[in-house]
Short mmCIF file of C-alpha atoms and ligand atoms in Angstrom, two decimals:
data_model
loop_
_atom_site.label_atom_id
_atom_site.label_comp_id
_atom_site.label_asym_id
_atom_site.label_seq_id
_atom_site.Cartn_x
_atom_site.Cartn_y
_atom_site.Cartn_z
CA MET A 1 170.38 -1.67 114.14
CA LYS A 2 173.14 -0.51 111.86
CA LEU A 3 175.90 1.87 112.86
CA VAL A 4 175.84 4.77 110.37
CA GLY A 5 178.52 7.43 110.67
CA GLY A 6 179.15 6.31 114.24
CA ARG A 7 175.53 5.97 115.38
CA PHE A 8 172.60 3.59 115.30
CA ASN A 9 169.95 4.38 112.70
CA ILE A 10 166.76 2.33 112.39
CA TRP A 11 165.89 4.07 109.10
CA GLU A 12 168.85 2.31 107.46
CA ASP A 13 167.73 -1.11 108.69
CA LEU A 14 164.17 -1.21 107.34
CA PRO A 15 163.26 -3.18 104.20
CA ARG A 16 162.59 -1.15 101.03
CA PRO A 17 159.95 0.05 100.66
CA PHE A 18 158.92 0.03 104.31
CA PHE A 19 155.46 0.52 105.80
CA ILE A 20 154.78 2.68 108.87
CA LEU A 21 151.68 2.87 111.06
CA ALA A 22 150.95 6.63 111.23
CA PRO A 23 150.73 8.49 114.53
CA MET A 24 147.08 9.17 115.35
CA ASP A 25 146.24 11.01 118.52
CA ASP A 26 143.93 9.08 120.89
CA VAL A 27 144.05 6.14 118.46
CA THR A 28 147.52 4.60 118.08
CA ASP A 29 148.22 4.01 121.78
CA THR A 30 150.04 0.91 123.02
CA VAL A 31 146.78 -1.07 122.94
CA PHE A 32 145.87 -0.39 119.32
CA ARG A 33 149.47 -0.83 118.22
CA GLN A 34 149.45 -4.28 119.82
CA VAL A 35 146.16 -5.16 118.11
CA ILE A 36 147.54 -4.12 114.71
CA GLY A 37 150.83 -5.87 115.45
CA ARG A 38 149.00 -9.14 116.05
CA CYS A 39 146.93 -8.75 112.88
CA ALA A 40 149.78 -7.76 110.54
CA PRO A 41 152.67 -5.66 111.87
CA PRO A 42 154.03 -2.62 110.01
CA ASP A 43 157.81 -2.27 109.68
CA LEU A 44 157.78 0.69 112.07
CA TYR A 45 155.40 2.19 114.65
CA PHE A 46 154.95 5.79 115.86
CA THR A 47 153.49 6.97 119.17
CA GLU A 48 150.71 9.57 119.23
CA PHE A 49 152.16 13.08 119.30
CA VAL A 50 153.28 14.09 122.78
CA ASN A 51 153.86 17.66 123.90
CA ALA A 52 157.51 18.18 124.87
CA ASP A 53 156.65 21.34 126.84
CA GLY A 54 154.01 19.38 128.78
CA LEU A 55 156.48 16.58 129.45
CA GLN A 56 158.78 19.12 131.10
CA SER A 57 155.97 20.57 133.24
CA PRO A 58 153.96 19.41 136.28
CA GLY A 59 151.48 17.90 133.78
CA ARG A 60 154.10 15.34 132.77
CA LYS A 61 152.53 12.36 134.57
CA ASN A 62 149.36 12.57 132.54
CA LEU A 63 151.29 12.62 129.25
CA LEU A 64 153.55 9.67 129.96
CA LYS A 65 150.73 7.28 129.04
CA LYS A 66 151.19 8.40 125.43
CA LEU A 67 154.77 7.09 125.60
CA GLN A 68 153.82 3.74 127.13
CA PHE A 69 154.76 0.69 125.03
CA THR A 70 155.55 -3.01 125.21
CA ASP A 71 158.26 -4.98 123.48
CA LYS A 72 155.63 -6.16 120.97
CA GLU A 73 155.44 -2.74 119.28
CA GLN A 74 158.96 -2.47 117.97
CA PRO A 75 160.66 -0.62 116.44
CA LEU A 76 158.83 2.43 117.81
CA ILE A 77 159.47 6.12 117.21
CA ALA A 78 158.31 8.77 119.68
CA GLN A 79 156.66 11.78 118.10
CA LEU A 80 156.98 15.17 119.81
CA TRP A 81 155.40 18.57 119.32
CA GLY A 82 155.77 21.83 121.22
CA LYS A 83 157.39 25.20 121.12
CA VAL A 84 160.42 25.45 123.41
CA PRO A 85 163.67 24.04 121.96
CA GLU A 86 165.18 23.37 125.38
CA ASN A 87 162.20 21.15 126.26
CA TYR A 88 162.86 19.11 123.10
CA ALA A 89 166.51 18.72 124.12
CA LYS A 90 165.60 17.56 127.64
CA THR A 91 162.88 15.21 126.39
CA ALA A 92 165.16 13.79 123.67
CA ARG A 93 167.78 12.96 126.31
CA GLU A 94 165.12 11.10 128.30
CA LEU A 95 163.75 9.23 125.28
CA VAL A 96 167.20 7.82 124.48
CA ASP A 97 167.09 5.87 127.73
CA MET A 98 163.45 4.79 127.38
CA GLY A 99 164.01 2.36 124.49
CA PHE A 100 162.68 4.28 121.50
CA ALA A 101 164.19 3.70 118.05
CA GLY A 102 164.05 7.37 117.09
CA ILE A 103 162.37 10.74 117.56
CA ASP A 104 160.03 12.43 115.11
CA ILE A 105 159.03 16.09 115.31
CA ASN A 106 155.49 17.00 114.30
CA MET A 107 155.54 19.96 111.92
CA GLY A 108 152.31 19.00 110.21
CA CYS A 109 149.32 19.13 112.56
CA PRO A 110 146.89 21.72 111.12
CA VAL A 111 144.50 21.98 114.10
CA LYS A 112 143.61 25.68 114.65
CA ALA A 113 144.45 25.83 118.38
CA VAL A 114 147.88 24.32 117.70
CA LEU A 115 148.53 26.69 114.79
CA LYS A 116 147.50 29.74 116.85
CA ASN A 117 150.03 28.68 119.43
CA GLY A 118 152.78 28.71 116.78
CA CYS A 119 153.39 24.93 116.90
CA CYS A 120 153.39 22.10 114.35
CA CYS A 121 152.31 23.39 110.90
CA ALA A 122 152.83 27.01 112.03
CA LEU A 123 156.56 26.28 112.09
CA ILE A 124 156.47 26.30 108.28
CA ASP A 125 156.27 30.11 108.64
CA ASN A 126 158.83 30.26 111.47
CA ARG A 127 161.95 28.64 110.12
CA GLU A 128 164.20 30.11 112.79
CA LEU A 129 162.24 28.31 115.50
CA ALA A 130 161.89 25.15 113.36
CA ALA A 131 165.69 25.02 112.94
CA ALA A 132 166.20 25.63 116.68
CA ILE A 133 163.77 22.79 117.56
CA ILE A 134 165.48 20.32 115.22
CA ALA A 135 168.95 21.33 116.43
CA ALA A 136 167.87 21.02 120.10
CA THR A 137 166.44 17.55 119.48
CA GLN A 138 169.60 16.47 117.66
CA ARG A 139 171.67 17.87 120.54
CA GLY A 140 169.49 15.97 123.02
CA VAL A 141 169.88 12.58 121.36
CA ALA A 142 173.63 13.20 121.10
CA GLY A 143 173.94 10.95 118.07
CA LYS A 144 172.31 7.98 119.82
CA LEU A 145 168.96 8.11 117.97
CA PRO A 146 167.84 9.27 114.52
CA VAL A 147 165.69 12.41 114.24
CA SER A 148 162.97 12.89 111.62
CA VAL A 149 160.24 15.43 110.79
CA LYS A 150 156.66 14.79 109.67
CA THR A 151 155.12 17.67 107.79
CA ARG A 152 152.68 18.78 105.09
CA LEU A 153 153.13 20.44 101.69
CA GLY A 154 152.75 23.97 103.07
CA ILE A 155 150.29 26.09 105.07
CA ARG A 156 148.04 27.78 102.50
CA GLU A 157 149.90 26.78 99.31
CA ILE A 158 152.46 24.17 98.32
CA ASP A 159 155.79 25.60 99.47
CA LEU A 160 158.80 23.60 98.33
CA SER A 161 161.17 26.10 99.96
CA TRP A 162 160.01 24.57 103.26
CA HIS A 163 161.10 21.07 102.22
CA GLU A 164 164.35 22.43 100.81
CA PHE A 165 164.93 24.06 104.20
CA LEU A 166 164.15 20.80 106.04
CA LEU A 167 166.44 18.82 103.77
CA ASN A 168 169.27 21.10 104.88
CA GLN A 169 168.77 20.20 108.57
CA ASN A 170 170.58 16.85 108.44
CA LEU A 171 167.41 14.85 109.14
CA ASP A 172 167.42 11.06 109.02
CA ALA A 173 163.95 10.94 107.48
CA LEU A 174 161.26 13.29 106.20
CA ILE A 175 157.65 12.15 106.18
CA ILE A 176 155.39 14.09 103.84
CA HIS A 177 151.62 14.11 104.22
CA GLY A 178 150.62 15.21 100.71
CA ARG A 179 148.30 18.07 101.62
CA THR A 180 148.62 21.68 102.80
CA ALA A 181 147.33 22.70 106.24
CA ARG A 182 144.50 24.58 104.55
CA ASN A 183 143.53 21.35 102.75
CA MET A 184 143.00 19.63 106.15
CA SER A 185 141.84 16.21 104.83
CA ASP A 186 139.39 17.60 102.28
CA VAL A 187 141.22 16.96 98.99
CA PRO A 188 143.07 13.86 97.75
CA ALA A 189 146.72 13.60 98.78
CA ASP A 190 149.07 15.01 96.14
CA TRP A 191 151.69 12.32 95.46
CA GLN A 192 153.14 14.21 92.48
CA THR A 193 154.41 16.89 94.85
CA ILE A 194 155.71 14.22 97.25
CA ALA A 195 157.70 12.94 94.23
CA LYS A 196 159.09 16.45 93.62
CA ILE A 197 160.29 16.55 97.22
CA ARG A 198 161.99 13.17 96.69
CA GLU A 199 163.78 14.69 93.68
CA LEU A 200 164.90 17.59 95.89
CA ARG A 201 166.15 15.05 98.41
CA ASP A 202 168.22 13.32 95.73
CA LYS A 203 170.02 16.63 95.11
CA ILE A 204 170.28 18.08 98.61
CA ALA A 205 170.36 15.26 101.15
CA PRO A 206 170.70 11.76 99.65
CA HIS A 207 170.95 10.21 103.15
CA THR A 208 167.50 11.51 104.25
CA LYS A 209 164.75 8.91 103.76
CA ILE A 210 161.55 10.14 102.11
CA ILE A 211 158.24 8.68 103.19
CA GLY A 212 154.94 9.44 101.48
CA ASN A 213 151.65 9.67 103.37
CA GLY A 214 148.02 10.20 102.48
CA ASP A 215 145.04 8.07 101.45
CA VAL A 216 146.85 4.73 101.21
CA LEU A 217 144.24 2.02 101.84
CA THR A 218 146.04 -1.16 100.79
CA ARG A 219 149.56 -2.55 100.83
CA ALA A 220 149.41 -2.96 97.04
CA GLN A 221 148.57 0.73 96.64
CA GLY A 222 151.49 1.67 98.93
CA LEU A 223 153.87 -0.54 96.93
CA ALA A 224 152.70 0.99 93.64
CA LEU A 225 153.05 4.58 94.91
CA SER A 226 156.48 4.04 96.39
CA ALA A 227 157.69 2.36 93.17
CA GLU A 228 156.20 5.04 90.91
CA HIS A 229 157.67 7.92 92.93
CA GLU A 230 160.86 6.16 94.08
CA LEU A 231 160.15 6.63 97.78
CA ASP A 232 161.83 4.84 100.68
CA GLY A 233 158.59 4.08 102.46
CA VAL A 234 154.90 4.72 102.93
CA MET A 235 152.96 5.71 106.04
CA VAL A 236 149.39 4.48 106.53
CA GLY A 237 146.92 6.11 108.92
CA ARG A 238 143.18 5.78 108.36
CA GLY A 239 143.72 2.73 106.16
CA VAL A 240 143.82 0.64 109.35
CA PHE A 241 140.22 1.68 110.10
CA GLN A 242 139.09 -0.05 106.91
CA ASP A 243 141.36 -3.04 107.29
CA PRO A 244 143.31 -3.85 110.47
CA PHE A 245 145.36 -6.25 108.32
CA VAL A 246 146.33 -3.48 105.88
CA PHE A 247 150.04 -4.28 106.30
CA ALA A 248 149.56 -7.95 105.34
CA GLU A 249 150.65 -9.20 101.95
CA GLN A 250 147.29 -10.94 101.65
CA SER A 251 144.67 -9.48 103.99
CA PRO A 252 142.09 -11.94 105.33
CA TRP A 253 139.78 -9.05 106.36
CA PRO A 254 137.37 -9.20 103.37
CA ASP A 255 136.47 -12.77 104.39
CA TYR A 256 136.30 -12.13 108.13
CA THR A 257 133.09 -13.43 109.69
CA LYS A 258 130.98 -11.66 112.28
CA GLU A 259 132.37 -14.01 114.95
CA GLN A 260 135.96 -13.25 113.98
CA LYS A 261 135.32 -9.50 113.98
CA VAL A 262 133.61 -9.61 117.37
CA ALA A 263 136.49 -11.70 118.75
CA LEU A 264 139.00 -9.12 117.51
CA TYR A 265 137.10 -6.26 119.15
CA ARG A 266 136.86 -8.34 122.34
CA ARG A 267 140.64 -8.72 122.31
CA HIS A 268 141.02 -4.95 121.89
CA VAL A 269 138.65 -4.21 124.79
CA GLU A 270 140.35 -6.79 127.06
CA LEU A 271 143.76 -5.32 126.34
CA PHE A 272 142.38 -1.82 126.92
CA ALA A 273 140.97 -2.85 130.30
CA ALA A 274 144.21 -4.57 131.32
CA THR A 275 146.37 -1.61 130.22
CA TRP A 276 144.39 1.49 131.19
CA LYS A 277 143.30 0.94 134.76
CA ASP A 278 141.68 3.64 136.93
CA ASN A 279 140.26 5.58 133.98
CA GLN A 280 143.73 6.44 132.66
CA ARG A 281 142.02 6.53 129.30
CA ASN A 282 138.34 7.31 128.94
CA ILE A 283 136.26 4.27 127.99
CA ASN A 284 134.58 6.41 125.31
CA THR A 285 137.82 6.39 123.31
CA LEU A 286 136.89 2.80 122.47
CA ASN A 287 133.85 4.06 120.55
CA LYS A 288 136.21 5.27 117.81
CA PHE A 289 137.24 1.69 117.18
CA CYS A 290 133.81 0.09 117.33
CA LYS A 291 133.08 0.82 113.66
CA ILE A 292 136.31 -0.88 112.52
CA TYR A 293 135.29 -4.25 113.88
CA ILE A 294 131.53 -4.06 114.11
CA SER A 295 130.62 -3.48 110.47
CA GLY A 296 129.97 -5.37 107.28
CA PHE A 297 127.59 -7.99 108.72
CA ASP A 298 123.86 -8.25 109.41
CA GLY A 299 122.89 -6.50 112.64
CA ALA A 300 126.21 -4.58 112.86
CA LYS A 301 124.51 -1.17 113.18
CA GLU A 302 122.24 -2.34 116.03
CA LEU A 303 125.14 -3.99 117.83
CA ARG A 304 127.22 -0.80 117.48
CA GLU A 305 124.39 1.27 118.95
CA GLN A 306 124.29 -1.05 121.95
CA LEU A 307 128.06 -1.01 122.38
CA MET A 308 128.25 2.80 122.22
CA GLN A 309 125.99 3.01 125.28
CA ALA A 310 128.30 0.91 127.44
CA LYS A 311 129.97 2.76 130.29
CA SER A 312 132.68 0.26 131.18
CA ALA A 313 134.91 -2.37 129.63
CA GLU A 314 132.99 -5.02 131.60
CA ALA A 315 129.70 -3.85 130.09
CA LEU A 316 131.26 -3.89 126.60
CA LEU A 317 132.59 -7.41 127.07
CA LYS A 318 129.20 -8.60 128.33
CA ILE A 319 127.47 -7.31 125.20
CA LEU A 320 130.17 -8.81 122.97
CA ALA A 321 129.77 -12.18 124.69
CA SER A 322 125.98 -12.26 124.23
C1 FMN B 401 142.42 10.73 114.44
C2 FMN B 401 143.72 11.21 113.86
C3 FMN B 401 144.74 11.61 114.70
C4 FMN B 401 145.96 12.06 114.17
N1 FMN B 401 146.98 12.38 115.02
C5 FMN B 401 148.22 12.66 114.51
C6 FMN B 401 149.35 12.84 115.36
O1 FMN B 401 149.27 12.72 116.60
N2 FMN B 401 150.54 13.13 114.77
C7 FMN B 401 150.69 13.25 113.40
O2 FMN B 401 151.79 13.50 112.91
N3 FMN B 401 149.63 13.09 112.58
C8 FMN B 401 148.42 12.77 113.10
N4 FMN B 401 147.39 12.52 112.25
C9 FMN B 401 147.62 12.54 110.78
C10 FMN B 401 148.01 11.13 110.29
O3 FMN B 401 149.21 10.69 110.86
C11 FMN B 401 148.16 11.11 108.76
O4 FMN B 401 149.18 12.03 108.40
C12 FMN B 401 146.87 11.50 108.04
O5 FMN B 401 145.75 10.83 108.60
C13 FMN B 401 146.95 11.18 106.53
O6 FMN B 401 147.25 9.81 106.32
P1 FMN B 401 146.09 8.72 105.97
O7 FMN B 401 145.36 9.25 104.77
O8 FMN B 401 146.85 7.46 105.71
O9 FMN B 401 145.19 8.66 107.17
C14 FMN B 401 146.15 12.11 112.76
C15 FMN B 401 145.11 11.70 111.92
C16 FMN B 401 143.92 11.25 112.45
C17 FMN B 401 142.83 10.79 111.50
#
């Protein structure tokens, strides 16, 4: 990593434009990141969001699994959410020693329960607390790791004063999901507004990297969008559900046979079983992935129905071997 202004900064070291695997709760754990990494690795990984207040509470042990990683998923940024600045500072200090390449703060999750609690997207309307959270995280890393924010375009409406505010917080990167909280995922991502935020960045904070996010399904599409809007990078979330090789220059997925797809799911299940012992993660979380691999061939629906009934990794592997 490069030393920038006296500190290491992974954001400076990535190729341009770079591709990031998006944080997805209960999806992008160490197991899935390893599966994607073996198919076609992104330039940068994120953890699922982890609650900083929970990490500094007796519930900590249960949350640490979200921070678990291997040296195959590198570089990796830890994403935090929560409400209490001091808990961000304490957690940031701990993350420095755990081997992460940076810390990202979630100011974009639109889930109602989270909003009601004043976290994530709700911070758009509470700039005093947002500034305190960013400052506490920056204090916690003490210049040893970069700090970024992932956010949306606004709560109810597009609100560029929010991005102007963020660009004045000395962030290393700003990741923009091109929708408002009210939009949830119901309308297409608005890349024109992401481009306006990049223009703001050029004026206010040229050192802050701008990453666009929303609806990118292929590498070619990501390259075109980043070139058109002059972005530093692109983040891809649900695109990996349609193509686990989405980060490859030439994806082999369209030609994948049934046998190859089943073998890939088998690898996922085996890794899951080896990683999450003693029900650390519910076996049902695997059902989310079933459709990725078990689709696009004759009998896929029937096989999926069978697999969804399985109550253990052993049972899943038995069906996949038959
Ligand atoms: C199942 C799921 C879980 C998600 N969890 C997170 C999360 O933990 N942190 C976060 O910042 N965004 C989360 N997101 C939002 C994604 O990171 C991304 O911003 C969004 O899906 C839009 O990008 P896409 O169109 O490429 O999927 C989640 C999205 C999905 C579908």
